[in-house]
Coordinates of C-alpha atoms in Angstrom, one line a residue:
M1 CA -6.3 18.8 9.1
K2 CA -9.4 19.7 7.1
K3 CA -8.4 19.8 4.6
V4 CA -5.1 17.0 4.0
F5 CA -8.7 14.5 5.3
F6 CA -10.8 16.0 2.3
L7 CA -8.0 15.2 0.4
F8 CA -7.7 11.5 1.8
L9 CA -12.0 11.6 0.3
V10 CA -11.1 12.3 -2.7
L11 CA -8.8 10.4 -2.9
A12 CA -11.0 7.5 -1.6
C13 CA -13.9 8.4 -4.0
S14 CA -11.4 8.6 -7.3
V15 CA -10.5 4.9 -6.1
V16 CA 10.8 13.9 1.9
L17 CA 13.8 14.2 1.0
G18 CA 15.3 11.1 0.8
Q19 CA 18.7 10.7 0.3
S20 CA 19.8 7.2 -2.3
P21 CA 19.8 8.2 -6.7
S22 CA 16.5 9.5 -8.1
K23 CA 15.0 9.1 -11.4
R24 CA 12.9 11.1 -13.6
Q25 CA 13.4 11.3 -17.2
T26 CA 14.0 6.8 -17.5
D27 CA 10.8 6.6 -15.3
P28 CA 7.4 7.8 -18.6
L29 CA 5.5 7.3 -15.4
V30 CA 6.7 8.5 -12.8
A31 CA 7.8 12.0 -15.3
A32 CA 4.1 11.8 -16.2
L33 CA 3.1 13.4 -12.2
G34 CA 5.0 16.5 -13.1
D35 CA 8.4 17.9 -12.9
S36 CA 8.3 18.1 -9.1
F37 CA 8.1 13.5 -9.5
V38 CA 11.4 11.7 -9.0
S39 CA 11.3 7.7 -8.2
E40 CA 13.8 6.6 -5.3
T41 CA 14.9 3.9 -3.3
A42 CA 15.8 3.7 1.0
K43 CA 17.8 0.7 2.7
V44 CA 15.5 0.1 5.9
N45 CA 14.3 -3.2 8.3
G46 CA 16.6 -6.0 6.0
T47 CA 15.2 -4.9 2.5
T48 CA 15.0 -1.8 -0.1
L49 CA 12.1 -0.2 -0.9
H50 CA 11.5 1.6 -3.7
Y51 CA 9.0 4.8 -3.3
T52 CA 8.1 8.0 -5.5
R53 CA 7.4 10.9 -4.3
G54 CA 6.8 14.7 -4.9
G55 CA 5.3 17.8 -3.5
T56 CA 6.1 20.2 -0.8
G57 CA 4.8 20.7 2.5
P58 CA 3.1 18.2 5.4
A59 CA 4.5 14.3 4.3
V60 CA 1.5 12.2 3.1
I61 CA 2.6 8.8 3.1
L62 CA 0.7 6.6 0.5
I63 CA -0.4 3.0 1.0
H64 CA -1.0 0.2 -1.4
G65 CA -3.5 -2.9 -1.3
F66 CA -3.5 -5.8 -3.3
P67 CA -2.8 -6.3 -7.0
Q68 CA -1.5 -3.1 -7.0
D69 CA 1.9 -0.7 -6.1
W70 CA 2.8 2.5 -5.9
Y71 CA 1.3 3.9 -9.1
E72 CA -3.3 2.6 -7.3
F73 CA -2.1 6.7 -6.3
H74 CA -1.1 8.3 -10.0
K75 CA -4.4 9.6 -10.3
V76 CA -4.3 12.2 -6.8
M77 CA -0.5 12.1 -6.1
P78 CA -0.4 15.6 -8.7
H79 CA -3.6 17.4 -7.1
L80 CA -1.6 16.0 -3.3
A81 CA 1.8 17.3 -4.2
K82 CA 0.8 21.4 -4.3
N83 CA 0.2 20.5 -0.4
F84 CA 2.0 18.8 0.5
S85 CA 5.2 16.5 0.2
V86 CA 3.0 13.2 -1.2
I87 CA 5.5 9.3 -0.7
A88 CA 4.0 6.6 -2.4
V89 CA 5.7 3.2 -1.6
D90 CA 5.7 -0.3 -2.3
L91 CA 5.4 -2.6 -0.5
R92 CA 7.8 -5.6 0.3
G93 CA 8.6 -6.8 -2.3
V94 CA 6.2 -5.0 -4.8
G95 CA 7.4 -3.6 -8.5
G96 CA 10.4 -1.6 -6.8
S97 CA 11.0 -3.2 -3.6
A98 CA 13.0 -6.0 -3.1
A99 CA 11.1 -9.3 -1.9
T100 CA 12.6 -11.4 1.6
A101 CA 11.8 -14.8 2.3
G102 CA 9.8 -13.5 5.4
G103 CA 8.6 -10.2 7.7
Y104 CA 4.6 -9.6 5.2
D105 CA 2.9 -9.4 8.2
T106 CA 1.9 -6.3 9.0
A107 CA 3.3 -4.9 12.6
N108 CA 6.6 -5.5 10.5
L109 CA 6.2 -3.8 7.2
A110 CA 4.5 -0.5 9.1
K111 CA 8.2 -0.9 10.3
D112 CA 9.8 -0.5 7.4
I113 CA 7.4 2.7 6.3
H114 CA 8.9 3.7 10.5
D115 CA 12.2 2.6 8.9
L116 CA 11.8 4.8 6.1
V117 CA 10.0 8.2 7.4
A118 CA 13.1 7.6 9.4
H119 CA 15.6 7.4 6.3
L120 CA 13.7 10.4 5.1
K121 CA 13.9 12.8 8.2
L122 CA 10.5 13.6 8.6
K123 CA 8.8 13.8 12.6
Q124 CA 5.6 12.9 11.8
V125 CA 3.6 12.2 8.6
Y126 CA -0.2 10.9 7.0
I127 CA -0.8 8.2 6.1
A128 CA -3.6 6.7 3.6
G129 CA -3.4 4.0 3.2
H130 CA -5.9 1.8 0.9
D131 CA -6.6 -1.9 1.0
I132 CA -3.4 -4.6 2.6
G133 CA -2.2 -1.0 2.9
G134 CA -5.0 -0.1 4.8
M135 CA -3.5 -3.0 7.3
V136 CA -0.4 -1.6 7.2
T137 CA -1.3 2.0 8.4
Y138 CA -3.3 0.0 11.3
A139 CA -0.3 -0.9 12.9
Y140 CA 1.4 1.7 11.6
V141 CA -0.8 4.1 14.0
R142 CA -0.5 1.3 17.0
L143 CA 3.4 1.2 16.7
Y144 CA 3.5 4.5 16.0
P145 CA 1.9 7.1 17.4
Q146 CA 4.5 8.9 18.3
E147 CA 5.0 9.6 14.7
T148 CA 1.5 9.7 13.1
R149 CA -0.5 13.3 12.0
G150 CA -3.6 11.8 11.1
V151 CA -4.5 8.6 9.1
T152 CA -7.3 7.6 6.1
I153 CA -7.9 3.2 6.0
L154 CA -9.9 3.0 3.1
D155 CA -11.6 -0.2 1.8
A156 CA -9.5 -2.4 4.5
P157 CA -11.0 -4.9 7.1
L158 CA -8.8 -5.3 9.8
P159 CA -7.5 -8.9 11.6
G160 CA -8.5 -9.6 14.6
I161 CA -11.0 -6.6 15.0
E162 CA -15.1 -7.5 14.4
P163 CA -16.5 -8.1 11.7
W164 CA -12.8 -9.6 11.2
N165 CA -13.5 -13.1 11.5
E166 CA -17.5 -12.9 9.1
I167 CA -15.5 -10.6 6.5
K168 CA -12.7 -13.9 5.4
S169 CA -16.2 -15.5 5.7
R170 CA -17.4 -14.3 3.4
H171 CA -18.0 -15.5 0.1
R172 CA -16.5 -12.4 -2.0
D173 CA -14.1 -13.4 -0.9
W174 CA -12.4 -16.6 -1.0
H175 CA -9.3 -14.8 -2.4
F176 CA -8.2 -14.8 1.4
A177 CA -8.4 -17.9 2.3
F178 CA -6.8 -19.0 -1.9
H179 CA -4.3 -16.8 -1.5
Q180 CA -3.1 -18.5 1.8
T181 CA -3.0 -21.5 1.1
P182 CA 0.6 -23.2 0.6
N183 CA 2.2 -23.4 -3.3
L184 CA -0.7 -23.3 -6.0
P185 CA -1.8 -19.6 -5.5
E186 CA 1.6 -19.0 -7.8
K187 CA 1.2 -21.9 -10.0
L188 CA -2.2 -20.5 -10.7
I189 CA -1.9 -16.8 -10.6
A190 CA 1.6 -17.4 -13.2
G191 CA 1.7 -16.1 -16.4
R192 CA -2.0 -14.9 -16.0
Q193 CA -1.2 -12.1 -13.8
F194 CA -3.0 -9.6 -16.1
L195 CA -6.4 -11.8 -17.0
Y196 CA -6.1 -12.7 -12.5
F197 CA -6.3 -9.4 -11.2
R198 CA -8.4 -7.5 -14.6
E199 CA -11.7 -10.4 -13.5
G200 CA -10.8 -11.9 -9.8
F201 CA -10.4 -7.9 -8.6
F202 CA -10.6 -5.1 -11.1
N203 CA -14.9 -6.3 -12.4
R204 CA -15.2 -7.9 -9.9
F205 CA -15.0 -5.5 -7.1
M206 CA -15.2 -1.7 -9.0
L207 CA -18.6 -0.6 -10.2
D208 CA -16.7 2.4 -13.0
R209 CA -14.4 -1.1 -14.7
K210 CA -13.8 2.1 -17.1
S211 CA -11.4 4.2 -13.8
V212 CA -8.9 1.3 -14.3
S213 CA -7.6 0.3 -17.7
D214 CA -6.3 -2.5 -19.7
A215 CA -3.0 -0.2 -19.4
D216 CA -2.9 0.2 -15.4
V217 CA -3.6 -3.4 -15.6
T218 CA -0.9 -3.9 -17.0
H219 CA 1.2 -2.1 -15.3
Y220 CA -0.1 -4.5 -11.8
A221 CA 1.0 -7.0 -13.8
S222 CA 4.1 -6.6 -14.3
A223 CA 4.3 -5.0 -10.4
Y224 CA 4.1 -9.1 -9.2
A225 CA 5.6 -10.6 -12.5
A226 CA 8.7 -12.0 -11.0
P227 CA 8.4 -15.4 -8.4
E228 CA 9.1 -13.6 -6.3
Q229 CA 7.1 -10.9 -7.1
L230 CA 4.5 -13.2 -7.0
R231 CA 4.9 -14.5 -3.7
A232 CA 5.4 -11.2 -1.8
G233 CA 1.9 -10.4 -2.3
L234 CA 0.7 -13.7 -1.3
E235 CA 2.8 -13.5 1.0
F236 CA 1.1 -10.8 2.9
Y237 CA -2.6 -12.9 3.4
R238 CA -0.4 -16.0 4.7
A239 CA 0.8 -13.1 7.2
F240 CA -2.9 -12.4 8.1
P241 CA -2.6 -15.3 11.8
V242 CA -0.4 -13.2 12.4
D243 CA -1.6 -9.9 11.9
E244 CA -4.8 -11.6 13.9
K245 CA -2.9 -12.2 17.0
F246 CA -1.9 -7.9 16.4
G247 CA -5.8 -6.6 15.4
E248 CA -6.8 -8.8 19.2
A249 CA -4.3 -7.5 21.3
Q250 CA -5.1 -3.3 21.1
Q251 CA -7.4 -2.8 23.1
S252 CA -6.1 0.8 24.4
A253 CA -8.2 4.3 22.7
I254 CA -5.9 5.8 18.9
D255 CA -5.1 9.0 19.9
V256 CA -4.7 10.1 16.6
P257 CA -7.2 11.9 14.2
I258 CA -7.7 8.4 11.8
V259 CA -11.3 8.6 9.8
L260 CA -12.3 5.0 8.4

């Protein structure tokens, strides 16, 4: 357990098993991770999820934030794969995962992961989530504690749990309200994903701007390039009112090891 959480903390600082067809050589980003890594998809919970996996050992699921996809974890995945089966997921609608008309609240996104765990025939997993992925991780451990060995939540306020109200009203987090505005964000961001992600997120929030290269941002922009992909990313925020009610309803202690 200590080794797992140490590796997750390394992830925070630097910030198996499927049955579906695999592809590795056709995706240079996956091939660069090492020979054990493959790209796969699975039909779960009314959508198709894409994930990249590799390594052997206890399963670790990595859930990205906005505006990233599975590639957010590419620097730590080869290190984790030395001791774990690493599964980095694209959330519903992002990158290689299929978009749907709805279902972007964290409880349903957690069910996507739950069904993927069942698809991969895994009994218990570790989960690390960043940003939106951290919110999904929290929902997962609340809904499925029996299949959770431990969780790490990175840089993620939790809807409905204080200091949520303070955080969502802060000037620096203006994008929370902007992304929830109907239709307008899509029109303003479309075709400008690289600029918006580079200046609006990475340059604004990162201490070391060079840690995320322009090539990285270009990849992330491509993960939200299609209209349905961009809308999916914004729908994560539009589901916050539902997520708040979910968070407010959680009163019991979490009987699973957790790092915040």
